[in-house]
Amino acid sequence: MSVEPITRDAPRLRGPVIMNQDWRDLAYLHWAVDPAEVERFMPPGVRPDTLDGRTYVGLVPFRMVDAGFATGPGVPWAGTFLETNVRLYSVDSTGRRGIVFLSLDTDRSVIVAGARTVFNLPYRWARMRFDRRVADGADTVTYDARLRWPGTRGARSRVVLRLGAEREATELDDFLSCRWGLHVHAWGRTLYVANRHGPWPLRDAEVAVLDDELVAAVGLPGLTDRAPDHVAFSEGVHTVFGPPYDARSARRIGEVPARP
């Protein structure tokens, strides 16, 4: 099996755009782990993707802004919300790279109900708060979450980052951020849902506060007790998604282009 190369240039979507959205004020926190530790979370036909023999568990809080259907405008109220996801990095039997979500926490219950029902994505309802401020020359972002349903009710997360200068992407940055789709087991098979966006603009970031129970709540206790192996921040990108298709299908360039 040949694994597709890591590239900052997104491939064309296979099929029409089914949704679009902005991902804003996104924080990357990652911990390196042995791939064997997370194999059990992978859908059928998918394994952990690795860089130098290690794979990564990500804790990624951000703001979802103006999510809309197809290429249309954002849905009022329901299209803008806070989200924190716990994610893994995957590769399927065709060599297609992606992301596997262990949880996606949001403060919009309607998103939880819809995404769990239609795509079997592990969305959970949470109380959430985001704050960004500049004081004494320091640009600081704060993400707070408290889980409501389902799962470990009351599990909390608090992340505070001090933001630094813009940076050139490293090999690890590209491995983690140049992901053009997700793998999910739904409707009795493993599906791939492709997305397309511009390259992530990245900034250095320093962890000021990390007090997280969300990673433990999905079955990875103790991981966030140590400092993350990768930290970055991005102002964000505009993203479009294509329709889901069987992850076993051969890799090919889609016939319908979609511009980020």
Short mmCIF file of N, CA and C in Angstrom, two decimals, residues 57-125:
data_model
loop_
_atom_site.label_atom_id
_atom_site.label_comp_id
_atom_site.label_asym_id
_atom_site.label_seq_id
_atom_site.Cartn_x
_atom_site.Cartn_y
_atom_site.Cartn_z
N VAL A 57 -2.15 12.13 19.64
CA VAL A 57 -3.49 12.42 20.15
C VAL A 57 -3.60 13.93 20.25
N GLY A 58 -4.66 14.49 19.63
CA GLY A 58 -4.82 15.93 19.63
C GLY A 58 -5.98 16.41 20.46
N LEU A 59 -5.78 17.52 21.15
CA LEU A 59 -6.84 18.26 21.83
C LEU A 59 -6.91 19.60 21.12
N VAL A 60 -8.04 19.86 20.44
CA VAL A 60 -8.12 20.99 19.51
C VAL A 60 -9.39 21.81 19.78
N PRO A 61 -9.29 22.89 20.54
CA PRO A 61 -10.43 23.80 20.72
C PRO A 61 -10.40 24.92 19.68
N PHE A 62 -11.59 25.37 19.26
CA PHE A 62 -11.66 26.44 18.26
C PHE A 62 -13.08 27.00 18.21
N ARG A 63 -13.24 28.00 17.33
CA ARG A 63 -14.57 28.58 17.07
C ARG A 63 -15.02 28.17 15.67
N MET A 64 -16.21 27.60 15.58
CA MET A 64 -16.84 27.34 14.30
C MET A 64 -17.70 28.57 13.96
N VAL A 65 -17.51 29.10 12.75
CA VAL A 65 -18.18 30.34 12.38
C VAL A 65 -18.87 30.18 11.03
N ASP A 66 -20.12 30.57 10.96
CA ASP A 66 -20.89 30.65 9.71
C ASP A 66 -20.93 29.33 8.93
N ALA A 67 -21.17 28.23 9.61
CA ALA A 67 -21.35 26.97 8.91
C ALA A 67 -22.65 27.01 8.11
N GLY A 68 -22.57 26.63 6.83
CA GLY A 68 -23.74 26.67 5.97
C GLY A 68 -23.79 25.49 5.03
N PHE A 69 -24.93 25.28 4.42
CA PHE A 69 -25.12 24.17 3.49
C PHE A 69 -24.58 24.54 2.11
N ALA A 70 -23.99 23.55 1.45
CA ALA A 70 -23.40 23.74 0.12
C ALA A 70 -22.47 24.95 0.16
N THR A 71 -22.64 25.90 -0.75
CA THR A 71 -21.81 27.10 -0.74
C THR A 71 -22.60 28.30 -0.24
N GLY A 72 -23.71 28.03 0.43
CA GLY A 72 -24.58 29.10 0.89
C GLY A 72 -24.08 29.78 2.15
N PRO A 73 -24.81 30.80 2.60
CA PRO A 73 -24.40 31.55 3.80
C PRO A 73 -24.54 30.71 5.06
N GLY A 74 -23.89 31.19 6.11
CA GLY A 74 -23.97 30.50 7.39
C GLY A 74 -25.38 30.45 7.93
N VAL A 75 -25.72 29.36 8.58
CA VAL A 75 -27.03 29.21 9.21
C VAL A 75 -27.08 30.10 10.46
N PRO A 76 -28.07 30.96 10.60
CA PRO A 76 -28.15 31.82 11.78
C PRO A 76 -28.17 30.99 13.08
N TRP A 77 -27.47 31.46 14.08
CA TRP A 77 -27.36 30.88 15.41
C TRP A 77 -26.71 29.50 15.39
N ALA A 78 -27.33 28.51 14.73
CA ALA A 78 -26.81 27.14 14.76
C ALA A 78 -25.51 26.99 13.98
N GLY A 79 -25.18 27.94 13.10
CA GLY A 79 -23.98 27.83 12.29
C GLY A 79 -22.73 28.37 12.94
N THR A 80 -22.85 28.99 14.11
CA THR A 80 -21.70 29.55 14.81
C THR A 80 -21.71 29.04 16.24
N PHE A 81 -20.62 28.40 16.64
CA PHE A 81 -20.57 27.80 17.97
C PHE A 81 -19.13 27.49 18.34
N LEU A 82 -18.92 27.11 19.58
CA LEU A 82 -17.62 26.68 20.07
C LEU A 82 -17.50 25.17 19.96
N GLU A 83 -16.29 24.70 19.76
CA GLU A 83 -16.06 23.26 19.65
C GLU A 83 -14.68 22.91 20.21
N THR A 84 -14.60 21.77 20.85
CA THR A 84 -13.32 21.17 21.24
C THR A 84 -13.36 19.72 20.83
N ASN A 85 -12.36 19.30 20.06
CA ASN A 85 -12.35 17.88 19.68
C ASN A 85 -11.09 17.19 20.17
N VAL A 86 -11.25 15.89 20.42
CA VAL A 86 -10.13 14.99 20.71
C VAL A 86 -10.00 14.10 19.48
N ARG A 87 -8.82 14.08 18.90
CA ARG A 87 -8.66 13.45 17.59
C ARG A 87 -7.41 12.58 17.50
N LEU A 88 -7.49 11.66 16.54
CA LEU A 88 -6.36 10.81 16.17
C LEU A 88 -6.08 10.99 14.68
N TYR A 89 -4.93 10.50 14.24
CA TYR A 89 -4.51 10.65 12.84
C TYR A 89 -4.44 9.27 12.20
N SER A 90 -5.06 9.16 11.02
CA SER A 90 -5.39 7.86 10.46
C SER A 90 -4.92 7.73 9.02
N VAL A 91 -4.83 6.47 8.57
CA VAL A 91 -4.59 6.16 7.16
C VAL A 91 -5.38 4.90 6.85
N ASP A 92 -6.06 4.87 5.70
CA ASP A 92 -6.90 3.73 5.39
C ASP A 92 -6.21 2.75 4.46
N SER A 93 -6.92 1.72 4.04
CA SER A 93 -6.32 0.63 3.27
C SER A 93 -5.91 1.06 1.87
N THR A 94 -6.36 2.24 1.42
CA THR A 94 -5.94 2.74 0.11
C THR A 94 -4.73 3.67 0.23
N GLY A 95 -4.33 4.00 1.47
CA GLY A 95 -3.26 4.95 1.70
C GLY A 95 -3.73 6.38 1.86
N ARG A 96 -5.03 6.57 1.99
CA ARG A 96 -5.62 7.90 2.15
C ARG A 96 -5.51 8.34 3.60
N ARG A 97 -4.91 9.50 3.84
CA ARG A 97 -4.73 10.01 5.20
C ARG A 97 -5.97 10.77 5.67
N GLY A 98 -6.21 10.75 7.00
CA GLY A 98 -7.36 11.46 7.53
C GLY A 98 -7.26 11.66 9.02
N ILE A 99 -8.41 11.94 9.61
CA ILE A 99 -8.56 12.16 11.05
C ILE A 99 -9.67 11.26 11.55
N VAL A 100 -9.50 10.71 12.75
CA VAL A 100 -10.56 9.99 13.46
C VAL A 100 -10.87 10.77 14.72
N PHE A 101 -12.12 11.17 14.88
CA PHE A 101 -12.52 11.92 16.06
C PHE A 101 -12.98 10.97 17.16
N LEU A 102 -12.42 11.17 18.35
CA LEU A 102 -12.88 10.43 19.53
C LEU A 102 -14.00 11.18 20.23
N SER A 103 -14.00 12.48 20.13
CA SER A 103 -15.10 13.29 20.65
C SER A 103 -15.07 14.64 19.97
N LEU A 104 -16.26 15.25 19.86
CA LEU A 104 -16.42 16.62 19.37
C LEU A 104 -17.43 17.29 20.27
N ASP A 105 -16.95 18.16 21.14
CA ASP A 105 -17.81 18.80 22.12
C ASP A 105 -18.20 20.18 21.64
N THR A 106 -19.48 20.53 21.77
CA THR A 106 -19.98 21.81 21.31
C THR A 106 -21.08 22.31 22.23
N ASP A 107 -21.33 23.62 22.17
CA ASP A 107 -22.37 24.21 23.01
C ASP A 107 -23.70 24.34 22.28
N ARG A 108 -23.87 23.67 21.15
CA ARG A 108 -25.14 23.68 20.41
C ARG A 108 -25.73 22.27 20.41
N SER A 109 -26.78 22.06 21.18
CA SER A 109 -27.37 20.72 21.29
C SER A 109 -27.92 20.24 19.96
N VAL A 110 -28.40 21.15 19.10
CA VAL A 110 -28.95 20.74 17.81
C VAL A 110 -27.86 20.15 16.92
N ILE A 111 -26.63 20.64 17.03
CA ILE A 111 -25.51 20.08 16.27
C ILE A 111 -25.21 18.67 16.76
N VAL A 112 -25.26 18.48 18.07
CA VAL A 112 -25.00 17.16 18.65
C VAL A 112 -25.99 16.15 18.10
N ALA A 113 -27.27 16.47 18.15
CA ALA A 113 -28.30 15.55 17.71
C ALA A 113 -28.17 15.23 16.22
N GLY A 114 -27.97 16.25 15.40
CA GLY A 114 -27.89 16.04 13.97
C GLY A 114 -26.68 15.24 13.54
N ALA A 115 -25.50 15.60 14.04
CA ALA A 115 -24.27 14.93 13.61
C ALA A 115 -24.20 13.49 14.11
N ARG A 116 -24.70 13.24 15.32
CA ARG A 116 -24.70 11.87 15.82
C ARG A 116 -25.65 10.99 15.02
N THR A 117 -26.79 11.55 14.63
CA THR A 117 -27.79 10.78 13.91
C THR A 117 -27.40 10.51 12.47
N VAL A 118 -26.91 11.52 11.77
CA VAL A 118 -26.66 11.41 10.34
C VAL A 118 -25.32 10.75 10.04
N PHE A 119 -24.25 11.16 10.75
CA PHE A 119 -22.91 10.70 10.40
C PHE A 119 -22.25 9.83 11.47
N ASN A 120 -22.96 9.58 12.58
CA ASN A 120 -22.40 8.78 13.67
C ASN A 120 -21.13 9.41 14.24
N LEU A 121 -21.02 10.72 14.14
CA LEU A 121 -19.87 11.41 14.72
C LEU A 121 -20.10 11.60 16.21
N PRO A 122 -19.06 11.43 17.03
CA PRO A 122 -19.23 11.44 18.49
C PRO A 122 -19.33 12.84 19.09
N TYR A 123 -20.32 13.60 18.60
CA TYR A 123 -20.55 14.93 19.18
C TYR A 123 -21.15 14.80 20.57
N ARG A 124 -20.77 15.75 21.44
CA ARG A 124 -21.30 15.79 22.80
C ARG A 124 -21.65 17.24 23.14
N TRP A 125 -22.64 17.38 23.99
CA TRP A 125 -23.12 18.71 24.40
C TRP A 125 -22.33 19.17 25.62
#
